[in-house]
Amino acid sequence: MAEDQAMEKISSEDEDDKNRKKKKEDYLSDPEFFSCVLQPSPADSDPEYIGIRRLLLHRKAQSGVVLRKDWRCNGKGYVGYRNYINRSRNWESMHVPSHSSTPGQSGRWISSPAPFSLSFEVDSLTSSRELRSGNQALSHRLSFSTNASDSDRPYIKRAEPAYSFVGMHCIFDQCKAMVTVVKFGHMSSDILAYGASDGTLTVCNVSEPPSIIKQLIGHSKDVTDFDFTSSNQYIASSSMDKTVRIWEISKGLCIRVMYGVTSQLCIRFHPVNNNFLSVGNANKEITVFNFSTGRVICKTVFDNEVTAMDHDHTGQLIFCGDAQGSVYSVSMDSRTGSLSRTHTHRSGNKHKSPVSTMQYRTFSLLARGPVLLAFTRDGNLSFFSVALEVQGYLTIRCSLQLSSRLHSIRASFCPLLSLEKGEYIVVGSEDANVYFYDLTRPRHPCVNKLQGHGYPVIGVAWNHGENFLASSDFGGTVIVWKRAKTG
């Protein structure tokens, strides 16, 4: 019996030796290993030092790949791995295990909040009593302004139901270029599309299991903007390649191309008559196209490049921003498509900056009526009340000065959250975070931030029910965040 056990032990040791030898042979025969070690070095450098350094760097990179594979096999994503390697030395004593959760079908789900969670629930020291008194004060004065950096946030206290998130729902990271714009379908909770700087346009489904429906390829340069028809059957996209393209989503085909003489920067369908398609371009124009024929119906010239635009809910007004930070109200005839400028709000800043976001909302508790959000590249976030009876006259109610942006980063209203409490805006940032600001809090406007991106966050968008928030970054990743249920 003892002899049999000894023989089994010897055979297992021999097998282990064979496996180790084979692994060593495979490693030594790796072409990447030799290309790393045998690369030519500068004439004035020590060849032995250069070779050893390259060898160590190669082994370090290879070990990192193995660790990332192990984490992905355990159902966790690259963000979890990054947080793991950046953990503090006493993380084991500080760690509190989170509640067990079931990963999604995609294998890219992030668990609910823990001390090292990806979504930090933040609240200021302002009590609800102070908040109510602040709202009363706002009703007596017309506007206020405040300065805040992106990282400026109040103390962490408790999770407010209005803006708490349970984590990531899914991640789309097949794109290798900057995702410039991301949007959900019209009145849709699960159709998501995003355009990238390589000219691609991707349509996804975020319901279980998340999947890519179609990839629309045709633009040769950056996709600057796109818009869904009311039925979500078609997408119209604008690009730096001077074209506007119409796509049929179900077939994944481009059914029409409208050529221009300059970059097409922003695009919107008419909310009532989808046969009208308005496009702002770098030639200081808004052009109205006939969607069915592709012919030009009307053109209106502005003072500078038209960089952002949005319709009101009736389709009788277009609000657009230009490259110098000015905001225009434009009247539109819903029968003929003709345009006429009505009002202009000039930027008061010395350094003029392009408008990256122009978003209209039908009602706000703060303004007691329709409102408009304008966000410029220099970080100026302006909140206007809109007088529809005076052809879209704009009155600034409040403003928030954030840090300047190198990229054309976008912002968005949080309509349903704002009806619960406060006046919320969600904004991307250069520091790879997604920030939430409450405009009714001039002292501590930042109420929450979401961490998970590895690059500057460029675009943000809510779905129809506001249970999902999509954010895109410079590295080509799109994260869909799941908001906590508020009952």
PDB file of C-alpha atoms in Angstrom, residues 45-177:
ATOM      1  CA  SER A  45      22.620  53.007 -23.606  1.00  0.00           C
ATOM      2  CA  ASP A  46      23.669  49.944 -21.634  1.00  0.00           C
ATOM      3  CA  PRO A  47      22.385  46.892 -23.599  1.00  0.00           C
ATOM      4  CA  GLU A  48      22.165  44.673 -20.530  1.00  0.00           C
ATOM      5  CA  TYR A  49      20.102  47.221 -18.611  1.00  0.00           C
ATOM      6  CA  ILE A  50      17.787  47.820 -21.581  1.00  0.00           C
ATOM      7  CA  GLY A  51      17.189  44.089 -22.086  1.00  0.00           C
ATOM      8  CA  ILE A  52      16.461  43.396 -18.418  1.00  0.00           C
ATOM      9  CA  ARG A  53      14.084  46.362 -18.199  1.00  0.00           C
ATOM     10  CA  ARG A  54      12.146  45.238 -21.266  1.00  0.00           C
ATOM     11  CA  LEU A  55      11.923  41.723 -19.890  1.00  0.00           C
ATOM     12  CA  LEU A  56      10.517  42.938 -16.563  1.00  0.00           C
ATOM     13  CA  LEU A  57       8.007  45.251 -18.259  1.00  0.00           C
ATOM     14  CA  HIS A  58       6.875  42.413 -20.511  1.00  0.00           C
ATOM     15  CA  ARG A  59       6.339  40.058 -17.569  1.00  0.00           C
ATOM     16  CA  LYS A  60       4.490  42.768 -15.613  1.00  0.00           C
ATOM     17  CA  ALA A  61       2.134  43.444 -18.526  1.00  0.00           C
ATOM     18  CA  GLN A  62       1.547  39.726 -19.057  1.00  0.00           C
ATOM     19  CA  SER A  63       0.715  39.175 -15.365  1.00  0.00           C
ATOM     20  CA  GLY A  64      -1.771  42.036 -15.527  1.00  0.00           C
ATOM     21  CA  VAL A  65      -3.545  40.423 -18.472  1.00  0.00           C
ATOM     22  CA  VAL A  66      -3.823  37.137 -16.564  1.00  0.00           C
ATOM     23  CA  LEU A  67      -5.257  38.889 -13.506  1.00  0.00           C
ATOM     24  CA  ARG A  68      -7.812  40.775 -15.630  1.00  0.00           C
ATOM     25  CA  LYS A  69      -8.888  37.499 -17.257  1.00  0.00           C
ATOM     26  CA  ASP A  70      -9.409  35.943 -13.832  1.00  0.00           C
ATOM     27  CA  TRP A  71     -11.573  38.872 -12.755  1.00  0.00           C
ATOM     28  CA  ARG A  72     -13.685  38.716 -15.908  1.00  0.00           C
ATOM     29  CA  CYS A  73     -14.160  34.974 -15.432  1.00  0.00           C
ATOM     30  CA  ASN A  74     -15.534  35.712 -11.973  1.00  0.00           C
ATOM     31  CA  GLY A  75     -18.215  37.925 -13.511  1.00  0.00           C
ATOM     32  CA  LYS A  76     -16.560  41.247 -12.705  1.00  0.00           C
ATOM     33  CA  GLY A  77     -15.395  43.936 -15.113  1.00  0.00           C
ATOM     34  CA  TYR A  78     -12.252  45.945 -15.646  1.00  0.00           C
ATOM     35  CA  VAL A  79     -13.477  48.643 -13.251  1.00  0.00           C
ATOM     36  CA  GLY A  80     -13.597  46.144 -10.396  1.00  0.00           C
ATOM     37  CA  TYR A  81     -10.049  45.104 -11.236  1.00  0.00           C
ATOM     38  CA  ARG A  82      -8.897  48.720 -11.270  1.00  0.00           C
ATOM     39  CA  ASN A  83     -10.486  49.365  -7.866  1.00  0.00           C
ATOM     40  CA  TYR A  84      -8.883  46.173  -6.549  1.00  0.00           C
ATOM     41  CA  ILE A  85      -5.340  47.104  -7.545  1.00  0.00           C
ATOM     42  CA  ASN A  86      -5.846  50.649  -6.197  1.00  0.00           C
ATOM     43  CA  ARG A  87      -7.096  49.432  -2.798  1.00  0.00           C
ATOM     44  CA  SER A  88      -5.583  50.814   0.408  1.00  0.00           C
ATOM     45  CA  ARG A  89      -3.179  48.774   2.512  1.00  0.00           C
ATOM     46  CA  ASN A  90      -5.687  48.181   5.315  1.00  0.00           C
ATOM     47  CA  TRP A  91      -8.533  47.365   2.936  1.00  0.00           C
ATOM     48  CA  GLU A  92      -9.166  43.946   4.505  1.00  0.00           C
ATOM     49  CA  SER A  93     -10.006  45.438   7.891  1.00  0.00           C
ATOM     50  CA  MET A  94     -12.135  48.161   6.280  1.00  0.00           C
ATOM     51  CA  HIS A  95     -13.978  45.914   3.855  1.00  0.00           C
ATOM     52  CA  VAL A  96     -17.628  45.160   4.511  1.00  0.00           C
ATOM     53  CA  PRO A  97     -19.059  42.474   2.212  1.00  0.00           C
ATOM     54  CA  SER A  98     -21.873  43.672  -0.011  1.00  0.00           C
ATOM     55  CA  HIS A  99     -25.150  41.837  -0.458  1.00  0.00           C
ATOM     56  CA  SER A 100     -25.010  38.965  -2.899  1.00  0.00           C
ATOM     57  CA  SER A 101     -26.370  39.763  -6.340  1.00  0.00           C
ATOM     58  CA  THR A 102     -26.888  37.893  -9.558  1.00  0.00           C
ATOM     59  CA  PRO A 103     -24.824  39.141 -12.516  1.00  0.00           C
ATOM     60  CA  GLY A 104     -26.592  39.941 -15.752  1.00  0.00           C
ATOM     61  CA  GLN A 105     -26.430  37.821 -18.860  1.00  0.00           C
ATOM     62  CA  SER A 106     -23.659  39.961 -20.315  1.00  0.00           C
ATOM     63  CA  GLY A 107     -21.205  39.223 -17.508  1.00  0.00           C
ATOM     64  CA  ARG A 108     -20.467  42.936 -17.176  1.00  0.00           C
ATOM     65  CA  TRP A 109     -22.601  43.729 -14.130  1.00  0.00           C
ATOM     66  CA  ILE A 110     -21.257  45.579 -11.092  1.00  0.00           C
ATOM     67  CA  SER A 111     -22.671  44.776  -7.667  1.00  0.00           C
ATOM     68  CA  SER A 112     -24.571  47.143  -5.414  1.00  0.00           C
ATOM     69  CA  PRO A 113     -22.906  49.823  -3.267  1.00  0.00           C
ATOM     70  CA  ALA A 114     -20.321  48.947  -0.614  1.00  0.00           C
ATOM     71  CA  PRO A 115     -17.527  51.063   0.955  1.00  0.00           C
ATOM     72  CA  PHE A 116     -15.645  50.789  -2.370  1.00  0.00           C
ATOM     73  CA  SER A 117     -18.730  51.108  -4.524  1.00  0.00           C
ATOM     74  CA  LEU A 118     -18.680  52.732  -7.936  1.00  0.00           C
ATOM     75  CA  SER A 119     -21.533  55.112  -7.126  1.00  0.00           C
ATOM     76  CA  PHE A 120     -21.070  57.424  -4.153  1.00  0.00           C
ATOM     77  CA  GLU A 121     -24.320  58.631  -2.631  1.00  0.00           C
ATOM     78  CA  VAL A 122     -23.745  62.188  -1.528  1.00  0.00           C
ATOM     79  CA  ASP A 123     -25.831  64.683   0.349  1.00  0.00           C
ATOM     80  CA  SER A 124     -24.977  68.090   1.690  1.00  0.00           C
ATOM     81  CA  LEU A 125     -25.357  69.278   5.262  1.00  0.00           C
ATOM     82  CA  THR A 126     -28.344  71.290   4.119  1.00  0.00           C
ATOM     83  CA  SER A 127     -31.438  69.896   5.789  1.00  0.00           C
ATOM     84  CA  SER A 128     -34.831  69.611   4.160  1.00  0.00           C
ATOM     85  CA  ARG A 129     -35.952  72.621   6.176  1.00  0.00           C
ATOM     86  CA  GLU A 130     -33.087  74.691   4.753  1.00  0.00           C
ATOM     87  CA  LEU A 131     -33.877  73.403   1.283  1.00  0.00           C
ATOM     88  CA  ARG A 132     -37.507  74.502   1.573  1.00  0.00           C
ATOM     89  CA  SER A 133     -36.458  77.912   2.801  1.00  0.00           C
ATOM     90  CA  GLY A 134     -34.004  78.112  -0.117  1.00  0.00           C
ATOM     91  CA  ASN A 135     -36.840  77.428  -2.552  1.00  0.00           C
ATOM     92  CA  GLN A 136     -38.910  80.174  -0.972  1.00  0.00           C
ATOM     93  CA  ALA A 137     -35.997  82.559  -1.339  1.00  0.00           C
ATOM     94  CA  LEU A 138     -35.649  81.615  -4.978  1.00  0.00           C
ATOM     95  CA  SER A 139     -39.235  82.604  -5.633  1.00  0.00           C
ATOM     96  CA  HIS A 140     -38.472  86.152  -4.454  1.00  0.00           C
ATOM     97  CA  ARG A 141     -35.365  86.694  -6.550  1.00  0.00           C
ATOM     98  CA  LEU A 142     -34.938  86.113 -10.228  1.00  0.00           C
ATOM     99  CA  SER A 143     -31.630  84.311 -10.441  1.00  0.00           C
ATOM    100  CA  PHE A 144     -28.430  83.319  -8.714  1.00  0.00           C
ATOM    101  CA  SER A 145     -25.065  82.017  -9.827  1.00  0.00           C
ATOM    102  CA  THR A 146     -22.353  79.963  -8.206  1.00  0.00           C
ATOM    103  CA  ASN A 147     -18.927  78.567  -8.979  1.00  0.00           C
ATOM    104  CA  ALA A 148     -18.070  74.909  -8.396  1.00  0.00           C
ATOM    105  CA  SER A 149     -15.353  72.538  -9.495  1.00  0.00           C
ATOM    106  CA  ASP A 150     -16.246  69.069 -10.723  1.00  0.00           C
ATOM    107  CA  SER A 151     -14.713  67.426  -7.677  1.00  0.00           C
ATOM    108  CA  ASP A 152     -16.443  69.776  -5.230  1.00  0.00           C
ATOM    109  CA  ARG A 153     -18.950  67.713  -3.313  1.00  0.00           C
ATOM    110  CA  PRO A 154     -20.444  67.801   0.189  1.00  0.00           C
ATOM    111  CA  TYR A 155     -19.989  65.234   2.906  1.00  0.00           C
ATOM    112  CA  ILE A 156     -21.220  61.672   2.368  1.00  0.00           C
ATOM    113  CA  LYS A 157     -24.233  61.062   4.583  1.00  0.00           C
ATOM    114  CA  ARG A 158     -27.076  58.890   3.330  1.00  0.00           C
ATOM    115  CA  ALA A 159     -28.471  57.837   0.001  1.00  0.00           C
ATOM    116  CA  GLU A 160     -31.213  60.104  -1.289  1.00  0.00           C
ATOM    117  CA  PRO A 161     -33.777  58.005  -3.206  1.00  0.00           C
ATOM    118  CA  ALA A 162     -34.041  60.659  -5.903  1.00  0.00           C
ATOM    119  CA  TYR A 163     -30.494  60.167  -7.168  1.00  0.00           C
ATOM    120  CA  SER A 164     -29.196  56.864  -5.777  1.00  0.00           C
ATOM    121  CA  PHE A 165     -27.925  54.130  -8.097  1.00  0.00           C
ATOM    122  CA  VAL A 166     -27.483  50.409  -7.502  1.00  0.00           C
ATOM    123  CA  GLY A 167     -24.544  50.165  -9.930  1.00  0.00           C
ATOM    124  CA  MET A 168     -23.929  49.271 -13.548  1.00  0.00           C
ATOM    125  CA  HIS A 169     -26.574  47.508 -15.590  1.00  0.00           C
ATOM    126  CA  CYS A 170     -24.350  46.722 -18.587  1.00  0.00           C
ATOM    127  CA  ILE A 171     -21.262  47.922 -20.483  1.00  0.00           C
ATOM    128  CA  PHE A 172     -20.699  48.239 -24.236  1.00  0.00           C
ATOM    129  CA  ASP A 173     -16.991  48.473 -24.992  1.00  0.00           C
ATOM    130  CA  GLN A 174     -16.555  47.090 -28.506  1.00  0.00           C
ATOM    131  CA  CYS A 175     -16.001  50.588 -29.934  1.00  0.00           C
ATOM    132  CA  LYS A 176     -12.340  51.619 -30.166  1.00  0.00           C
ATOM    133  CA  ALA A 177     -12.908  55.354 -30.744  1.00  0.00           C
TER     134      ALA A 177
END
